[in-house]
mmCIF file of C-alpha atoms in Angstrom:
data_model
loop_
_atom_site.group_PDB
_atom_site.id
_atom_site.type_symbol
_atom_site.label_atom_id
_atom_site.label_comp_id
_atom_site.label_asym_id
_atom_site.label_seq_id
_atom_site.Cartn_x
_atom_site.Cartn_y
_atom_site.Cartn_z
ATOM 1 C CA MET Q 1 -0.037 0.172 -0.094
ATOM 2 C CA LEU Q 2 1.181 3.596 -1.039
ATOM 3 C CA LYS Q 3 0.812 5.230 2.258
ATOM 4 C CA THR Q 4 0.649 9.259 2.591
ATOM 5 C CA SER Q 5 2.991 9.071 5.340
ATOM 6 C CA ASP Q 6 5.797 7.768 2.744
ATOM 7 C CA PHE Q 7 5.723 11.189 1.342
ATOM 8 C CA TYR Q 8 6.752 12.804 4.774
ATOM 9 C CA PHE Q 9 9.664 15.002 4.525
ATOM 10 C CA ASP Q 10 11.415 17.190 7.674
ATOM 11 C CA LEU Q 11 11.282 20.951 6.924
ATOM 12 C CA PRO Q 12 12.465 23.833 8.644
ATOM 13 C CA GLN Q 13 10.150 27.113 9.164
ATOM 14 C CA GLU Q 14 12.773 29.176 8.147
ATOM 15 C CA GLN Q 15 12.908 27.686 4.521
ATOM 16 C CA ILE Q 16 9.459 28.474 3.628
ATOM 17 C CA ALA Q 17 9.841 31.598 1.143
ATOM 18 C CA GLN Q 18 7.910 34.356 2.517
ATOM 19 C CA THR Q 19 8.841 36.981 -0.389
ATOM 20 C CA PRO Q 20 9.299 36.278 -3.894
ATOM 21 C CA ILE Q 21 13.472 36.888 -5.274
ATOM 22 C CA GLU Q 22 13.928 39.662 -7.380
ATOM 23 C CA PRO Q 23 14.247 39.367 -10.238
ATOM 24 C CA ARG Q 24 12.120 36.165 -10.892
ATOM 25 C CA ASP Q 25 14.182 34.297 -12.718
ATOM 26 C CA HIS Q 26 17.060 34.443 -10.126
ATOM 27 C CA SER Q 27 15.633 31.896 -8.156
ATOM 28 C CA ARG Q 28 17.422 28.933 -7.643
ATOM 29 C CA MET Q 29 16.740 25.782 -10.139
ATOM 30 C CA LEU Q 30 17.457 22.242 -8.687
ATOM 31 C CA VAL Q 31 17.886 20.118 -11.958
ATOM 32 C CA LEU Q 32 16.793 16.602 -11.795
ATOM 33 C CA ASN Q 33 17.866 13.918 -14.611
ATOM 34 C CA ARG Q 34 15.411 11.152 -14.247
ATOM 35 C CA ARG Q 35 16.967 8.624 -16.111
ATOM 36 C CA THR Q 36 20.770 8.934 -13.944
ATOM 37 C CA GLY Q 37 19.347 10.446 -11.030
ATOM 38 C CA ALA Q 38 21.937 13.326 -11.561
ATOM 39 C CA LEU Q 39 21.206 16.270 -9.382
ATOM 40 C CA GLU Q 40 22.787 20.080 -10.503
ATOM 41 C CA HIS Q 41 22.189 22.906 -8.970
ATOM 42 C CA ARG Q 42 21.799 25.966 -11.023
ATOM 43 C CA HIS Q 43 19.429 29.082 -11.397
ATOM 44 C CA PHE Q 44 16.139 29.603 -13.425
ATOM 45 C CA TYR Q 45 17.908 31.956 -15.790
ATOM 46 C CA ASP Q 46 20.052 28.950 -16.624
ATOM 47 C CA LEU Q 47 16.829 27.210 -18.116
ATOM 48 C CA PRO Q 48 17.830 27.683 -21.543
ATOM 49 C CA ASP Q 49 20.637 25.612 -21.366
ATOM 50 C CA TYR Q 50 18.558 22.660 -21.380
ATOM 51 C CA LEU Q 51 15.802 23.131 -23.707
ATOM 52 C CA GLU Q 52 16.391 22.534 -27.565
ATOM 53 C CA ALA Q 53 15.114 23.912 -30.901
ATOM 54 C CA GLY Q 54 11.577 22.329 -31.432
ATOM 55 C CA ASP Q 55 10.918 21.588 -27.723
ATOM 56 C CA THR Q 56 7.665 22.700 -26.436
ATOM 57 C CA LEU Q 57 6.919 24.722 -22.943
ATOM 58 C CA VAL Q 58 3.662 24.460 -21.947
ATOM 59 C CA ILE Q 59 2.165 27.312 -19.613
ATOM 60 C CA ASN Q 60 -0.605 28.248 -17.939
ATOM 61 C CA THR Q 61 -1.916 31.398 -18.373
ATOM 62 C CA SER Q 62 -4.810 31.487 -15.873
ATOM 63 C CA ARG Q 63 -4.885 34.445 -13.496
ATOM 64 C CA VAL Q 64 -5.768 34.704 -9.875
ATOM 65 C CA ILE Q 65 -8.519 36.033 -8.688
ATOM 66 C CA PRO Q 66 -8.405 39.091 -6.100
ATOM 67 C CA ALA Q 67 -10.490 36.643 -4.282
ATOM 68 C CA ARG Q 68 -10.298 37.402 -0.247
ATOM 69 C CA LEU Q 69 -13.020 39.940 0.663
ATOM 70 C CA TYR Q 70 -13.463 41.553 4.046
ATOM 71 C CA GLY Q 71 -17.084 42.885 5.182
ATOM 72 C CA ALA Q 72 -19.641 42.813 7.475
ATOM 73 C CA LYS Q 73 -23.347 41.398 8.264
ATOM 74 C CA GLU Q 74 -25.853 43.864 7.153
ATOM 75 C CA GLU Q 75 -27.557 43.393 10.113
ATOM 76 C CA THR Q 76 -25.217 43.362 12.678
ATOM 77 C CA GLY Q 77 -22.256 44.746 11.478
ATOM 78 C CA GLY Q 78 -19.990 41.131 12.558
ATOM 79 C CA GLN Q 79 -16.656 41.114 10.623
ATOM 80 C CA MET Q 80 -16.551 38.585 7.941
ATOM 81 C CA GLN Q 81 -14.127 37.097 5.552
ATOM 82 C CA PHE Q 82 -15.052 35.625 2.306
ATOM 83 C CA LEU Q 83 -13.034 33.794 0.092
ATOM 84 C CA LEU Q 84 -13.890 32.944 -3.444
ATOM 85 C CA LEU Q 85 -13.452 29.625 -4.415
ATOM 86 C CA GLU Q 86 -15.621 28.866 -7.546
ATOM 87 C CA GLN Q 87 -17.936 30.915 -10.303
ATOM 88 C CA LYS Q 88 -20.716 28.564 -10.721
ATOM 89 C CA GLU Q 89 -23.074 30.794 -12.623
ATOM 90 C CA LYS Q 90 -22.240 34.647 -13.677
ATOM 91 C CA ASP Q 91 -23.230 35.858 -10.092
ATOM 92 C CA ILE Q 92 -23.208 32.413 -7.952
ATOM 93 C CA TRP Q 93 -20.104 31.681 -6.564
ATOM 94 C CA GLU Q 94 -18.693 29.088 -4.018
ATOM 95 C CA VAL Q 95 -17.237 30.468 -1.020
ATOM 96 C CA LEU Q 96 -14.963 29.761 2.266
ATOM 97 C CA VAL Q 97 -16.268 32.096 4.763
ATOM 98 C CA LYS Q 98 -15.295 32.895 8.525
ATOM 99 C CA PRO Q 99 -16.927 32.550 11.121
ATOM 100 C CA GLY Q 100 -19.113 30.086 9.322
ATOM 101 C CA LYS Q 101 -21.455 30.455 12.005
ATOM 102 C CA LYS Q 102 -22.735 33.798 10.982
ATOM 103 C CA ALA Q 103 -23.524 32.553 7.266
ATOM 104 C CA LYS Q 104 -26.784 30.522 7.529
ATOM 105 C CA PRO Q 105 -28.764 30.726 4.219
ATOM 106 C CA GLY Q 106 -30.545 34.296 3.887
ATOM 107 C CA ALA Q 107 -27.533 35.861 5.441
ATOM 108 C CA ARG Q 108 -26.598 38.914 3.711
ATOM 109 C CA PHE Q 109 -23.075 40.841 3.944
ATOM 110 C CA VAL Q 110 -21.614 43.948 2.658
ATOM 111 C CA PHE Q 111 -18.230 44.580 1.091
ATOM 112 C CA GLY Q 112 -15.786 47.879 -0.044
ATOM 113 C CA ASP Q 113 -18.496 50.313 1.743
ATOM 114 C CA GLY Q 114 -21.464 48.912 -0.263
ATOM 115 C CA LEU Q 115 -19.740 48.194 -3.672
ATOM 116 C CA LEU Q 116 -20.632 44.653 -3.218
ATOM 117 C CA HIS Q 117 -23.539 42.787 -1.306
ATOM 118 C CA ALA Q 118 -23.710 39.228 -0.980
ATOM 119 C CA GLN Q 119 -26.724 36.580 0.067
ATOM 120 C CA VAL Q 120 -25.939 32.986 1.508
ATOM 121 C CA LEU Q 121 -27.985 30.523 -0.685
ATOM 122 C CA GLU Q 122 -27.179 27.586 0.936
ATOM 123 C CA THR Q 123 -24.333 25.355 2.660
ATOM 124 C CA VAL Q 124 -22.640 22.723 0.266
ATOM 125 C CA GLU Q 125 -20.647 19.390 0.580
ATOM 126 C CA GLY Q 126 -17.549 20.724 2.854
ATOM 127 C CA GLY Q 127 -19.117 23.626 4.994
ATOM 128 C CA ASN Q 128 -18.460 25.969 1.851
ATOM 129 C CA ARG Q 129 -21.487 28.018 1.040
ATOM 130 C CA LEU Q 130 -23.494 29.118 -2.525
ATOM 131 C CA VAL Q 131 -23.308 32.767 -2.399
ATOM 132 C CA ARG Q 132 -25.525 35.397 -4.805
ATOM 133 C CA MET Q 133 -23.073 38.308 -5.811
ATOM 134 C CA GLU Q 134 -24.976 41.734 -6.200
ATOM 135 C CA TYR Q 135 -23.310 45.253 -7.752
ATOM 136 C CA GLU Q 136 -23.449 47.472 -9.937
ATOM 137 C CA GLY Q 137 -22.319 47.347 -13.757
ATOM 138 C CA GLU Q 138 -21.705 44.368 -16.137
ATOM 139 C CA SER Q 139 -18.876 42.347 -14.280
ATOM 140 C CA ILE Q 140 -17.887 41.589 -10.756
ATOM 141 C CA TYR Q 141 -14.234 41.392 -11.535
ATOM 142 C CA PRO Q 142 -13.521 44.930 -12.029
ATOM 143 C CA ILE Q 143 -15.243 45.458 -7.969
ATOM 144 C CA LEU Q 144 -12.837 42.281 -7.291
ATOM 145 C CA GLU Q 145 -9.400 44.109 -8.475
ATOM 146 C CA GLN Q 146 -10.948 47.269 -6.457
ATOM 147 C CA ILE Q 147 -11.353 45.662 -2.996
ATOM 148 C CA GLY Q 148 -10.267 42.407 -3.358
ATOM 149 C CA LYS Q 149 -6.915 41.117 -1.407
ATOM 150 C CA MET Q 150 -4.822 38.388 -3.072
ATOM 151 C CA PRO Q 151 -5.342 35.141 -1.973
ATOM 152 C CA LEU Q 152 -1.941 33.988 -0.497
ATOM 153 C CA PRO Q 153 -1.538 30.418 1.099
ATOM 154 C CA PRO Q 154 -1.622 30.294 4.896
ATOM 155 C CA TYR Q 155 2.297 29.678 5.349
ATOM 156 C CA ILE Q 156 2.718 33.003 3.898
ATOM 157 C CA THR Q 157 2.714 35.354 6.600
ATOM 158 C CA GLN Q 158 3.790 38.465 4.930
ATOM 159 C CA LYS Q 159 1.918 41.267 3.657
ATOM 160 C CA LEU Q 160 2.715 41.211 -0.248
ATOM 161 C CA GLU Q 161 3.959 44.556 -1.501
ATOM 162 C CA ASN Q 162 3.148 44.038 -5.145
ATOM 163 C CA ASN Q 163 0.121 41.665 -6.214
ATOM 164 C CA GLU Q 164 1.495 41.249 -9.421
ATOM 165 C CA ARG Q 165 4.463 39.114 -7.563
ATOM 166 C CA TYR Q 166 1.514 36.347 -7.142
ATOM 167 C CA GLN Q 167 0.504 36.655 -10.989
ATOM 168 C CA THR Q 168 2.582 34.871 -13.616
ATOM 169 C CA VAL Q 169 3.972 37.607 -16.460
ATOM 170 C CA TYR Q 170 1.431 35.581 -18.790
ATOM 171 C CA SER Q 171 -1.293 35.188 -16.640
ATOM 172 C CA ARG Q 172 -4.523 36.540 -19.236
ATOM 173 C CA GLN Q 173 -7.672 34.092 -18.202
ATOM 174 C CA LEU Q 174 -9.039 35.290 -14.493
ATOM 175 C CA GLY Q 175 -10.283 32.053 -12.462
ATOM 176 C CA SER Q 176 -7.962 30.923 -10.227
ATOM 177 C CA ALA Q 177 -7.978 30.809 -6.664
ATOM 178 C CA ALA Q 178 -4.021 30.327 -6.045
ATOM 179 C CA ALA Q 179 -1.422 31.240 -8.809
ATOM 180 C CA PRO Q 180 -0.057 28.250 -10.649
ATOM 181 C CA THR Q 181 3.720 29.085 -8.956
ATOM 182 C CA ALA Q 182 5.990 27.142 -11.322
ATOM 183 C CA GLY Q 183 5.559 30.113 -13.945
ATOM 184 C CA LEU Q 184 6.387 32.804 -11.391
ATOM 185 C CA HIS Q 185 10.231 32.461 -11.948
ATOM 186 C CA PHE Q 186 9.720 33.542 -15.970
ATOM 187 C CA THR Q 187 10.571 37.276 -17.105
ATOM 188 C CA PRO Q 188 9.738 38.453 -20.710
ATOM 189 C CA GLN Q 189 13.108 38.517 -21.641
ATOM 190 C CA LEU Q 190 13.643 34.614 -20.601
ATOM 191 C CA LEU Q 191 10.754 33.927 -22.814
ATOM 192 C CA ASP Q 192 11.963 35.949 -25.446
ATOM 193 C CA LYS Q 193 15.040 34.138 -25.157
ATOM 194 C CA LEU Q 194 14.015 30.401 -25.358
ATOM 195 C CA ARG Q 195 11.574 31.482 -28.102
ATOM 196 C CA ALA Q 196 14.910 33.289 -29.980
ATOM 197 C CA GLN Q 197 16.776 29.746 -29.341
ATOM 198 C CA GLY Q 198 13.544 27.703 -31.184
ATOM 199 C CA VAL Q 199 11.726 26.865 -28.200
ATOM 200 C CA GLN Q 200 8.011 26.883 -28.503
ATOM 201 C CA ILE Q 201 5.587 28.197 -26.259
ATOM 202 C CA ALA Q 202 2.243 26.681 -25.543
ATOM 203 C CA GLU Q 203 -1.042 27.817 -23.674
ATOM 204 C CA VAL Q 204 -3.455 25.663 -21.728
ATOM 205 C CA VAL Q 205 -5.645 27.112 -18.794
ATOM 206 C CA LEU Q 206 -6.466 25.315 -15.738
ATOM 207 C CA HIS Q 207 -8.250 27.309 -13.105
ATOM 208 C CA VAL Q 208 -6.696 26.383 -9.942
ATOM 209 C CA GLY Q 209 -8.675 25.612 -6.975
ATOM 210 C CA LEU Q 210 -7.678 25.555 -3.170
ATOM 211 C CA GLY Q 211 -8.173 21.744 -3.088
ATOM 212 C CA THR Q 212 -4.934 21.649 -4.868
ATOM 213 C CA PHE Q 213 -3.977 22.595 -1.147
ATOM 214 C CA ARG Q 214 -6.100 20.317 0.747
ATOM 215 C CA PRO Q 215 -4.173 18.073 3.155
ATOM 216 C CA VAL Q 216 -4.304 14.188 2.013
ATOM 217 C CA LYS Q 217 -6.219 13.028 5.275
ATOM 218 C CA VAL Q 218 -6.407 9.340 4.699
ATOM 219 C CA GLU Q 219 -2.915 6.932 5.202
ATOM 220 C CA ASP Q 220 -3.825 5.059 1.790
ATOM 221 C CA VAL Q 221 -3.494 7.154 -0.869
ATOM 222 C CA THR Q 222 -5.490 5.348 -3.025
ATOM 223 C CA GLN Q 223 -8.762 6.675 -1.611
ATOM 224 C CA HIS Q 224 -7.842 10.471 -1.305
ATOM 225 C CA HIS Q 225 -10.668 12.068 -3.660
ATOM 226 C CA MET Q 226 -9.317 15.267 -5.641
ATOM 227 C CA HIS Q 227 -11.143 18.452 -5.912
ATOM 228 C CA SER Q 228 -12.389 19.374 -9.665
ATOM 229 C CA GLU Q 229 -10.991 22.067 -11.880
ATOM 230 C CA HIS Q 230 -11.813 23.827 -15.297
ATOM 231 C CA TYR Q 231 -9.214 23.787 -17.784
ATOM 232 C CA HIS Q 232 -9.256 24.395 -21.574
ATOM 233 C CA LEU Q 233 -6.850 23.005 -23.949
ATOM 234 C CA PRO Q 234 -7.075 25.101 -27.293
ATOM 235 C CA ARG Q 235 -6.816 23.807 -30.887
ATOM 236 C CA GLU Q 236 -3.182 25.198 -31.547
ATOM 237 C CA THR Q 237 -1.840 23.968 -28.313
ATOM 238 C CA ALA Q 238 -2.968 20.448 -29.379
ATOM 239 C CA GLU Q 239 -1.541 20.735 -33.055
ATOM 240 C CA LEU Q 240 1.641 22.058 -31.576
ATOM 241 C CA ILE Q 241 2.092 19.487 -29.105
ATOM 242 C CA ASN Q 242 1.532 16.489 -31.816
ATOM 243 C CA ALA Q 243 4.164 18.134 -34.032
ATOM 244 C CA THR Q 244 6.291 18.137 -31.346
ATOM 245 C CA LYS Q 245 6.005 14.490 -29.981
ATOM 246 C CA GLN Q 246 5.928 13.316 -34.323
ATOM 247 C CA SER Q 247 9.012 15.317 -34.870
ATOM 248 C CA GLY Q 248 10.965 13.597 -31.466
ATOM 249 C CA HIS Q 249 11.311 16.480 -29.742
ATOM 250 C CA ARG Q 250 10.250 17.178 -25.805
ATOM 251 C CA VAL Q 251 6.799 18.306 -24.446
ATOM 252 C CA ILE Q 252 8.016 20.023 -20.944
ATOM 253 C CA SER Q 253 5.076 21.053 -18.629
ATOM 254 C CA VAL Q 254 5.238 24.459 -16.508
ATOM 255 C CA GLY Q 255 3.463 23.251 -13.287
ATOM 256 C CA THR Q 256 1.844 20.697 -11.959
ATOM 257 C CA THR Q 257 -1.418 22.506 -13.484
ATOM 258 C CA SER Q 258 -0.074 22.506 -17.040
ATOM 259 C CA CYS Q 259 0.555 18.498 -16.035
ATOM 260 C CA ARG Q 260 -2.760 17.695 -15.224
ATOM 261 C CA THR Q 261 -4.117 19.362 -17.813
ATOM 262 C CA LEU Q 262 -2.467 17.586 -20.312
ATOM 263 C CA GLU Q 263 -2.362 14.261 -18.959
ATOM 264 C CA SER Q 264 -6.617 14.520 -18.276
ATOM 265 C CA VAL Q 265 -6.858 15.349 -22.029
ATOM 266 C CA GLY Q 266 -4.344 12.496 -22.829
ATOM 267 C CA THR Q 267 -6.076 10.082 -20.623
ATOM 268 C CA LYS Q 268 -9.648 11.105 -21.705
ATOM 269 C CA TRP Q 269 -8.921 10.794 -25.977
ATOM 270 C CA GLY Q 270 -6.127 8.758 -25.967
ATOM 271 C CA ARG Q 271 -4.021 11.657 -27.702
ATOM 272 C CA VAL Q 272 -3.761 15.202 -27.666
ATOM 273 C CA GLN Q 273 -6.555 17.402 -28.626
ATOM 274 C CA GLU Q 274 -9.058 20.259 -28.453
ATOM 275 C CA ASP Q 275 -10.825 20.102 -24.993
ATOM 276 C CA ASP Q 276 -12.394 22.217 -22.614
ATOM 277 C CA GLY Q 277 -13.981 20.216 -19.442
ATOM 278 C CA ASP Q 278 -13.406 19.805 -15.619
ATOM 279 C CA THR Q 279 -10.708 17.069 -14.313
ATOM 280 C CA SER Q 280 -10.362 15.353 -10.924
ATOM 281 C CA ILE Q 281 -7.066 13.523 -11.625
ATOM 282 C CA PHE Q 282 -5.002 12.344 -9.037
ATOM 283 C CA ILE Q 283 -1.648 11.280 -10.250
ATOM 284 C CA TYR Q 284 0.800 9.261 -7.816
ATOM 285 C CA PRO Q 285 3.559 6.669 -7.951
ATOM 286 C CA GLY Q 286 2.085 3.941 -10.762
ATOM 287 C CA TYR Q 287 0.616 6.422 -13.171
ATOM 288 C CA GLU Q 288 2.087 6.208 -16.920
ATOM 289 C CA PHE Q 289 2.222 9.541 -18.475
ATOM 290 C CA LYS Q 290 0.610 9.819 -21.753
ATOM 291 C CA VAL Q 291 2.487 13.100 -22.845
ATOM 292 C CA LEU Q 292 5.015 14.967 -20.424
ATOM 293 C CA ASP Q 293 8.443 14.651 -21.243
ATOM 294 C CA GLY Q 294 9.890 17.439 -18.769
ATOM 295 C CA LEU Q 295 8.100 19.089 -15.731
ATOM 296 C CA ILE Q 296 9.255 22.663 -14.185
ATOM 297 C CA THR Q 297 8.099 22.817 -10.882
ATOM 298 C CA ASN Q 298 8.598 24.212 -7.294
ATOM 299 C CA PHE Q 299 9.085 22.582 -3.883
ATOM 300 C CA HIS Q 300 5.924 21.032 -2.289
ATOM 301 C CA LEU Q 301 4.415 20.217 1.056
ATOM 302 C CA PRO Q 302 5.255 17.264 2.605
ATOM 303 C CA GLU Q 303 2.278 14.625 2.180
ATOM 304 C CA SER Q 304 0.720 16.832 -0.737
ATOM 305 C CA THR Q 305 -0.542 15.182 -3.924
ATOM 306 C CA LEU Q 306 2.077 17.844 -5.495
ATOM 307 C CA ILE Q 307 5.197 16.069 -4.155
ATOM 308 C CA MET Q 308 2.697 12.402 -5.025
ATOM 309 C CA LEU Q 309 2.887 13.922 -8.864
ATOM 310 C CA VAL Q 310 6.421 14.547 -8.614
ATOM 311 C CA SER Q 311 7.185 11.655 -7.448
ATOM 312 C CA ALA Q 312 5.422 9.404 -10.029
ATOM 313 C CA PHE Q 313 7.232 11.634 -12.978
ATOM 314 C CA ALA Q 314 10.864 11.668 -11.465
ATOM 315 C CA GLY Q 315 10.457 8.125 -9.568
ATOM 316 C CA TYR Q 316 9.464 7.982 -5.666
ATOM 317 C CA GLU Q 317 13.329 7.421 -4.522
ATOM 318 C CA GLN Q 318 15.041 10.113 -6.730
ATOM 319 C CA THR Q 319 12.341 12.698 -5.661
ATOM 320 C CA MET Q 320 12.570 11.987 -1.975
ATOM 321 C CA HIS Q 321 16.205 12.266 -2.144
ATOM 322 C CA ALA Q 322 16.291 15.255 -4.233
ATOM 323 C CA TYR Q 323 13.623 16.419 -1.944
ATOM 324 C CA GLN Q 324 16.496 15.846 1.060
ATOM 325 C CA VAL Q 325 19.413 17.862 -0.749
ATOM 326 C CA ALA Q 326 17.176 20.521 -1.187
ATOM 327 C CA VAL Q 327 16.635 20.468 2.646
ATOM 328 C CA GLN Q 328 20.381 20.529 3.056
ATOM 329 C CA GLU Q 329 21.116 23.230 0.484
ATOM 330 C CA GLY Q 330 19.050 25.464 1.800
ATOM 331 C CA TYR Q 331 16.695 25.817 -1.114
ATOM 332 C CA ARG Q 332 13.614 27.868 -0.545
ATOM 333 C CA PHE Q 333 10.097 26.121 -0.395
ATOM 334 C CA PHE Q 334 6.486 26.356 -1.359
ATOM 335 C CA SER Q 335 4.914 29.401 -3.758
ATOM 336 C CA PHE Q 336 7.304 32.062 -3.434
ATOM 337 C CA GLY Q 337 10.360 29.492 -3.153
ATOM 338 C CA ASP Q 338 12.780 27.854 -5.639
ATOM 339 C CA SER Q 339 12.074 25.711 -8.700
ATOM 340 C CA MET Q 340 12.783 22.394 -9.710
ATOM 341 C CA LEU Q 341 13.363 21.052 -13.627
ATOM 342 C CA ILE Q 342 13.287 17.301 -13.946
ATOM 343 C CA LEU Q 343 13.737 16.095 -17.519
#
């Protein structure tokens, strides 16, 4: 039995990155060769050294919503915090609320001095609420940009000075509750350098839900149920990936979100094609990859589904050894931390 505790490692608190590195591409990069197990200590700006003309990088262009809202209950003025998780319909959202006892069906809340009102419709599985949003204008997004805060993970305790540092430089489609953090290391200049070198950049969208960070609470890994996330794989991306494969070059995923999109489509159709849907794919050791030849990723939480995915791709022993070395060498971990290139 594959146990959750098999993926535990000891991480000193001081190695959890609280602030992003400047400039973005100066983060460190641990390079793991899957075939030999060899490790190299480099920096992210060295990425072009490992890619060849004809290789394709797959990036996730989803953009994080400033989804944390601070407001008050309309009747009592009691303080309230909302975290928008998923847009179900135009103005119906699934929301994480604190404190939950104030948010019974029918309760009303106000945010941003009246710019936004909300009414709780029902309590759903897991204790989240379905909420109807009320506001002036065509879309809620300009209001969120005005009054919302970035939903940084709970292990980041320092205030973010610039919201854009929790967005990738290529983020476009609003919809994520957390950043696809492997892409945070790219700069426009580095992307230009890769393109000039003949590396192709393909785009997918997977809107990251907070379920990504949900701890695995079962001891038998196979009993864990993944949350569902929405993805879109455009026709141009499918064509580019298939042409890359046919020419004998590599498809390298930037992040576990791009990986899960590609592997979901590959598993569903037996090939890569244009697709739009929801995925709850759970990748852990024993999974056979259909599309991926390489992975760029950050260092993940112990016992998380993300370290399980990395172990499936790089091999369990090699992954856990690489993490042990990363801790010893003082690498920075999690969202604002250093990166890993697995080829």
